[in-house]
PDB file of C-alpha atoms in Angstrom:
ATOM      1  CA  UNK A 281       0.000   0.000   0.000  1.00  0.00           C
ATOM      2  CA  UNK A 282       1.350   3.405  -0.906  1.00  0.00           C
ATOM      3  CA  UNK A 283       1.327   6.333   1.539  1.00  0.00           C
ATOM      4  CA  UNK A 284      -1.415   7.993  -0.547  1.00  0.00           C
ATOM      5  CA  UNK A 285      -3.553   4.837  -0.363  1.00  0.00           C
ATOM      6  CA  UNK A 286      -2.973   4.586   3.366  1.00  0.00           C
ATOM      7  CA  UNK A 287      -3.924   8.255   3.857  1.00  0.00           C
ATOM      8  CA  UNK A 288      -7.079   7.783   1.787  1.00  0.00           C
ATOM      9  CA  UNK A 289      -8.266   5.248   4.371  1.00  0.00           C
ATOM     10  CA  UNK A 290      -8.375   7.944   7.058  1.00  0.00           C
ATOM     11  CA  UNK A 291     -12.064   8.587   6.535  1.00  0.00           C
ATOM     12  CA  UNK A 292     -13.352   9.437   9.985  1.00  0.00           C
ATOM     13  CA  UNK A 293     -15.370   6.208  10.260  1.00  0.00           C
ATOM     14  CA  UNK A 294     -17.091   6.756   6.912  1.00  0.00           C
ATOM     15  CA  UNK A 295     -19.339   3.749   6.213  1.00  0.00           C
ATOM     16  CA  UNK A 296     -19.154   4.448   2.472  1.00  0.00           C
ATOM     17  CA  UNK A 297     -15.370   4.341   1.956  1.00  0.00           C
ATOM     18  CA  UNK A 298     -14.979   0.832   0.549  1.00  0.00           C
ATOM     19  CA  UNK A 299     -13.520   2.332  -2.621  1.00  0.00           C
ATOM     20  CA  UNK A 300     -10.366   3.260  -0.678  1.00  0.00           C
ATOM     21  CA  UNK A 301     -10.155  -0.063   1.158  1.00  0.00           C
ATOM     22  CA  UNK A 302     -11.944   0.863   4.378  1.00  0.00           C
ATOM     23  CA  UNK A 303     -15.039  -0.998   5.555  1.00  0.00           C
ATOM     24  CA  UNK A 304     -17.025   0.205   8.524  1.00  0.00           C
ATOM     25  CA  UNK A 305     -20.178  -1.008  10.188  1.00  0.00           C
ATOM     26  CA  UNK A 306     -21.612   0.019  13.524  1.00  0.00           C
ATOM     27  CA  UNK A 307     -21.757  -2.468  16.383  1.00  0.00           C
ATOM     28  CA  UNK A 308     -25.496  -2.249  17.031  1.00  0.00           C
ATOM     29  CA  UNK A 309     -26.209  -5.906  16.340  1.00  0.00           C
ATOM     30  CA  UNK A 310     -25.655  -8.672  13.853  1.00  0.00           C
ATOM     31  CA  UNK A 311     -25.434 -10.134  11.437  1.00  0.00           C
ATOM     32  CA  UNK A 312     -22.103  -8.416  10.834  1.00  0.00           C
ATOM     33  CA  UNK A 313     -21.321  -8.228   7.141  1.00  0.00           C
ATOM     34  CA  UNK A 314     -17.575  -7.762   7.565  1.00  0.00           C
ATOM     35  CA  UNK A 315     -17.357 -10.945   9.652  1.00  0.00           C
ATOM     36  CA  UNK A 316     -18.877 -12.773   6.696  1.00  0.00           C
ATOM     37  CA  UNK A 317     -17.105 -11.038   3.813  1.00  0.00           C
ATOM     38  CA  UNK A 318     -13.591 -11.090   5.285  1.00  0.00           C
ATOM     39  CA  UNK A 319     -13.987 -13.880   7.859  1.00  0.00           C
ATOM     40  CA  UNK A 320     -10.359 -14.996   7.677  1.00  0.00           C
ATOM     41  CA  UNK A 321      -9.163 -11.566   8.808  1.00  0.00           C
ATOM     42  CA  UNK A 322     -11.271 -11.857  11.961  1.00  0.00           C
ATOM     43  CA  UNK A 323      -9.766 -15.260  12.745  1.00  0.00           C
ATOM     44  CA  UNK A 324      -6.236 -13.941  13.146  1.00  0.00           C
ATOM     45  CA  UNK A 325      -6.401 -10.148  12.886  1.00  0.00           C
ATOM     46  CA  UNK A 326      -5.342 -10.137   9.240  1.00  0.00           C
ATOM     47  CA  UNK A 327      -5.347 -12.430   6.236  1.00  0.00           C
ATOM     48  CA  UNK A 328      -4.645 -12.421   2.522  1.00  0.00           C
ATOM     49  CA  UNK A 329      -7.977 -13.161   0.828  1.00  0.00           C
ATOM     50  CA  UNK A 330      -8.271 -13.856  -2.884  1.00  0.00           C
ATOM     51  CA  UNK A 331     -10.424 -11.371  -4.768  1.00  0.00           C
ATOM     52  CA  UNK A 332     -12.342 -14.277  -6.323  1.00  0.00           C
ATOM     53  CA  UNK A 333     -13.373 -15.376  -2.830  1.00  0.00           C
ATOM     54  CA  UNK A 334     -14.565 -11.868  -1.985  1.00  0.00           C
ATOM     55  CA  UNK A 335     -16.475 -11.634  -5.288  1.00  0.00           C
ATOM     56  CA  UNK A 336     -18.170 -14.978  -4.572  1.00  0.00           C
ATOM     57  CA  UNK A 337     -19.247 -13.791  -1.115  1.00  0.00           C
ATOM     58  CA  UNK A 338     -20.345 -10.336  -2.276  1.00  0.00           C
ATOM     59  CA  UNK A 339     -24.004 -11.052  -3.211  1.00  0.00           C
ATOM     60  CA  UNK A 340     -24.638 -12.640   0.187  1.00  0.00           C
ATOM     61  CA  UNK A 341     -22.797  -9.780   1.897  1.00  0.00           C
ATOM     62  CA  UNK A 342     -24.944  -7.186   0.112  1.00  0.00           C
ATOM     63  CA  UNK A 343     -28.160  -8.968   1.068  1.00  0.00           C
ATOM     64  CA  UNK A 344     -26.925  -9.299   4.637  1.00  0.00           C
ATOM     65  CA  UNK A 345     -26.166  -5.587   4.731  1.00  0.00           C
ATOM     66  CA  UNK A 346     -29.609  -4.645   3.399  1.00  0.00           C
ATOM     67  CA  UNK A 347     -31.298  -6.967   5.905  1.00  0.00           C
ATOM     68  CA  UNK A 348     -29.200  -5.632   8.791  1.00  0.00           C
ATOM     69  CA  UNK A 349     -29.820  -2.009   7.871  1.00  0.00           C
ATOM     70  CA  UNK A 350     -33.565  -2.610   7.705  1.00  0.00           C
ATOM     71  CA  UNK A 351     -33.678  -4.640  10.917  1.00  0.00           C
ATOM     72  CA  UNK A 352     -31.541  -2.315  12.991  1.00  0.00           C
ATOM     73  CA  UNK A 353     -32.241   1.096  11.511  1.00  0.00           C
ATOM     74  CA  UNK A 354     -35.567   0.672   9.681  1.00  0.00           C
ATOM     75  CA  UNK A 355     -38.231   3.305   9.920  1.00  0.00           C
ATOM     76  CA  UNK A 356     -35.773   6.173   9.597  1.00  0.00           C
ATOM     77  CA  UNK A 357     -34.319   5.656  13.067  1.00  0.00           C
ATOM     78  CA  UNK A 358     -30.917   7.298  13.312  1.00  0.00           C
ATOM     79  CA  UNK A 359     -28.541   4.884  15.096  1.00  0.00           C
ATOM     80  CA  UNK A 360     -26.466   7.801  16.375  1.00  0.00           C
ATOM     81  CA  UNK A 361     -29.315   9.376  18.320  1.00  0.00           C
ATOM     82  CA  UNK A 362     -31.255   8.220  21.316  1.00  0.00           C
ATOM     83  CA  UNK A 363     -33.854  10.017  23.377  1.00  0.00           C
ATOM     84  CA  UNK A 364     -32.705  10.719  26.932  1.00  0.00           C
ATOM     85  CA  UNK A 365     -35.811   8.954  28.214  1.00  0.00           C
ATOM     86  CA  UNK A 366     -34.687   5.801  26.383  1.00  0.00           C
ATOM     87  CA  UNK A 367     -31.092   5.927  27.632  1.00  0.00           C
ATOM     88  CA  UNK A 368     -31.462   3.671  30.724  1.00  0.00           C
ATOM     89  CA  UNK A 369     -33.138   0.947  28.661  1.00  0.00           C
ATOM     90  CA  UNK A 370     -30.573   1.241  25.899  1.00  0.00           C
ATOM     91  CA  UNK A 371     -27.658   0.940  28.322  1.00  0.00           C
ATOM     92  CA  UNK A 372     -29.247  -2.021  30.043  1.00  0.00           C
ATOM     93  CA  UNK A 373     -29.544  -3.795  26.698  1.00  0.00           C
ATOM     94  CA  UNK A 374     -25.870  -3.182  25.980  1.00  0.00           C
ATOM     95  CA  UNK A 375     -24.822  -5.051  29.100  1.00  0.00           C
ATOM     96  CA  UNK A 376     -27.424  -7.830  29.178  1.00  0.00           C
ATOM     97  CA  UNK A 377     -28.140  -8.653  25.556  1.00  0.00           C
ATOM     98  CA  UNK A 378     -25.664 -10.991  23.909  1.00  0.00           C
ATOM     99  CA  UNK A 379     -25.449 -10.894  20.132  1.00  0.00           C
ATOM    100  CA  UNK A 380     -24.180 -14.113  18.629  1.00  0.00           C
ATOM    101  CA  UNK A 381     -20.975 -13.645  16.698  1.00  0.00           C
ATOM    102  CA  UNK A 382     -21.862 -16.234  14.088  1.00  0.00           C
ATOM    103  CA  UNK A 383     -25.316 -14.960  13.095  1.00  0.00           C
ATOM    104  CA  UNK A 384     -23.825 -14.060   9.714  1.00  0.00           C
ATOM    105  CA  UNK A 385     -23.312 -17.769   8.988  1.00  0.00           C
ATOM    106  CA  UNK A 386     -26.960 -18.555   9.777  1.00  0.00           C
ATOM    107  CA  UNK A 387     -28.105 -15.737   7.511  1.00  0.00           C
ATOM    108  CA  UNK A 388     -25.888 -16.866   4.626  1.00  0.00           C
ATOM    109  CA  UNK A 389     -27.028 -20.484   4.922  1.00  0.00           C
ATOM    110  CA  UNK A 390     -30.698 -19.492   4.713  1.00  0.00           C
ATOM    111  CA  UNK A 391     -30.444 -17.608   1.398  1.00  0.00           C
ATOM    112  CA  UNK A 392     -32.049 -19.077  -1.709  1.00  0.00           C
ATOM    113  CA  UNK A 393     -30.340 -19.087  -5.140  1.00  0.00           C
ATOM    114  CA  UNK A 394     -32.897 -16.629  -6.519  1.00  0.00           C
ATOM    115  CA  UNK A 395     -31.993 -14.168  -3.755  1.00  0.00           C
ATOM    116  CA  UNK A 396     -28.336 -14.394  -4.774  1.00  0.00           C
ATOM    117  CA  UNK A 397     -29.323 -13.786  -8.420  1.00  0.00           C
ATOM    118  CA  UNK A 398     -31.310 -10.711  -7.410  1.00  0.00           C
ATOM    119  CA  UNK A 399     -28.319  -9.390  -5.455  1.00  0.00           C
ATOM    120  CA  UNK A 400     -26.017 -10.005  -8.433  1.00  0.00           C
ATOM    121  CA  UNK A 401     -28.332  -7.887 -10.588  1.00  0.00           C
ATOM    122  CA  UNK A 402     -28.422  -5.072  -8.032  1.00  0.00           C
ATOM    123  CA  UNK A 403     -24.623  -5.156  -7.820  1.00  0.00           C
ATOM    124  CA  UNK A 404     -24.189  -5.103 -11.601  1.00  0.00           C
ATOM    125  CA  UNK A 405     -26.566  -2.145 -11.944  1.00  0.00           C
ATOM    126  CA  UNK A 406     -25.217  -0.442  -8.782  1.00  0.00           C
ATOM    127  CA  UNK A 407     -28.814  -0.010  -7.633  1.00  0.00           C
ATOM    128  CA  UNK A 408     -27.906  -0.036  -3.961  1.00  0.00           C
ATOM    129  CA  UNK A 409     -27.598   2.494  -1.140  1.00  0.00           C
ATOM    130  CA  UNK A 410     -24.146   4.021  -0.656  1.00  0.00           C
ATOM    131  CA  UNK A 411     -23.445   1.905   2.416  1.00  0.00           C
ATOM    132  CA  UNK A 412     -24.060  -1.305   0.412  1.00  0.00           C
ATOM    133  CA  UNK A 413     -22.019   0.015  -2.516  1.00  0.00           C
ATOM    134  CA  UNK A 414     -19.128   0.386  -0.110  1.00  0.00           C
ATOM    135  CA  UNK A 415     -18.830  -3.419  -0.010  1.00  0.00           C
ATOM    136  CA  UNK A 416     -19.111  -3.603  -3.806  1.00  0.00           C
ATOM    137  CA  UNK A 417     -16.415  -0.957  -4.229  1.00  0.00           C
ATOM    138  CA  UNK A 418     -14.176  -2.676  -1.665  1.00  0.00           C
ATOM    139  CA  UNK A 419     -14.283  -5.935  -3.611  1.00  0.00           C
ATOM    140  CA  UNK A 420     -13.640  -4.094  -6.892  1.00  0.00           C
ATOM    141  CA  UNK A 421     -10.620  -2.415  -5.297  1.00  0.00           C
ATOM    142  CA  UNK A 422      -9.280  -5.781  -4.110  1.00  0.00           C
ATOM    143  CA  UNK A 423      -9.744  -7.197  -7.613  1.00  0.00           C
ATOM    144  CA  UNK A 424      -7.858  -4.271  -9.157  1.00  0.00           C
ATOM    145  CA  UNK A 425      -5.025  -4.482  -6.628  1.00  0.00           C
ATOM    146  CA  UNK A 426      -4.703  -8.228  -7.126  1.00  0.00           C
ATOM    147  CA  UNK A 427      -4.499  -7.770 -10.913  1.00  0.00           C
ATOM    148  CA  UNK A 428      -1.838  -5.080 -10.502  1.00  0.00           C
ATOM    149  CA  UNK A 429       0.322  -6.888  -7.937  1.00  0.00           C
ATOM    150  CA  UNK A 430      -0.399 -10.538  -8.654  1.00  0.00           C
ATOM    151  CA  UNK A 431      -1.075 -11.066  -4.932  1.00  0.00           C
ATOM    152  CA  UNK A 432      -4.235 -11.263  -2.868  1.00  0.00           C
ATOM    153  CA  UNK A 433      -4.907  -8.232  -0.693  1.00  0.00           C
ATOM    154  CA  UNK A 434      -4.129  -8.521   2.985  1.00  0.00           C
ATOM    155  CA  UNK A 435      -7.203  -7.542   4.935  1.00  0.00           C
ATOM    156  CA  UNK A 436      -6.770  -6.257   8.496  1.00  0.00           C
ATOM    157  CA  UNK A 437      -9.664  -6.573  10.937  1.00  0.00           C
ATOM    158  CA  UNK A 438      -9.771  -4.002  13.697  1.00  0.00           C
ATOM    159  CA  UNK A 439     -12.634  -3.914  16.131  1.00  0.00           C
TER     160      UNK A 439
END
């Protein structure tokens, strides 16, 4: 990675910066898309992952992202804001509610082939919200870098 590429990843937690190699998702509940898309990096902190593997996982990752966004933030609820009256309940949930780390695997296993085909069409047409396109752009970047260098990109998981 060049210094310019490294600097481009300083995005201030931008959830739409996949095009520069930075993926971000809030920790408000699973399934976590990054734990599915770049699972090997979460196993050891970093891993070289072939772009073909990322491309194969991408339709499921996009569907997972759309599902997660709807489930967690549906109805226009801003995840960064909470009413003061709701604060005690929200904090209690943080400390008592356990979110399974592998829920992404359950989600992926339940998808039907026609759902994957639909996602492939949405990806090809780029008919997705910016946060979903971030995953698409990340995979495209990995493909380009792998073509240029002949090596799979090393993905670093930081959480």
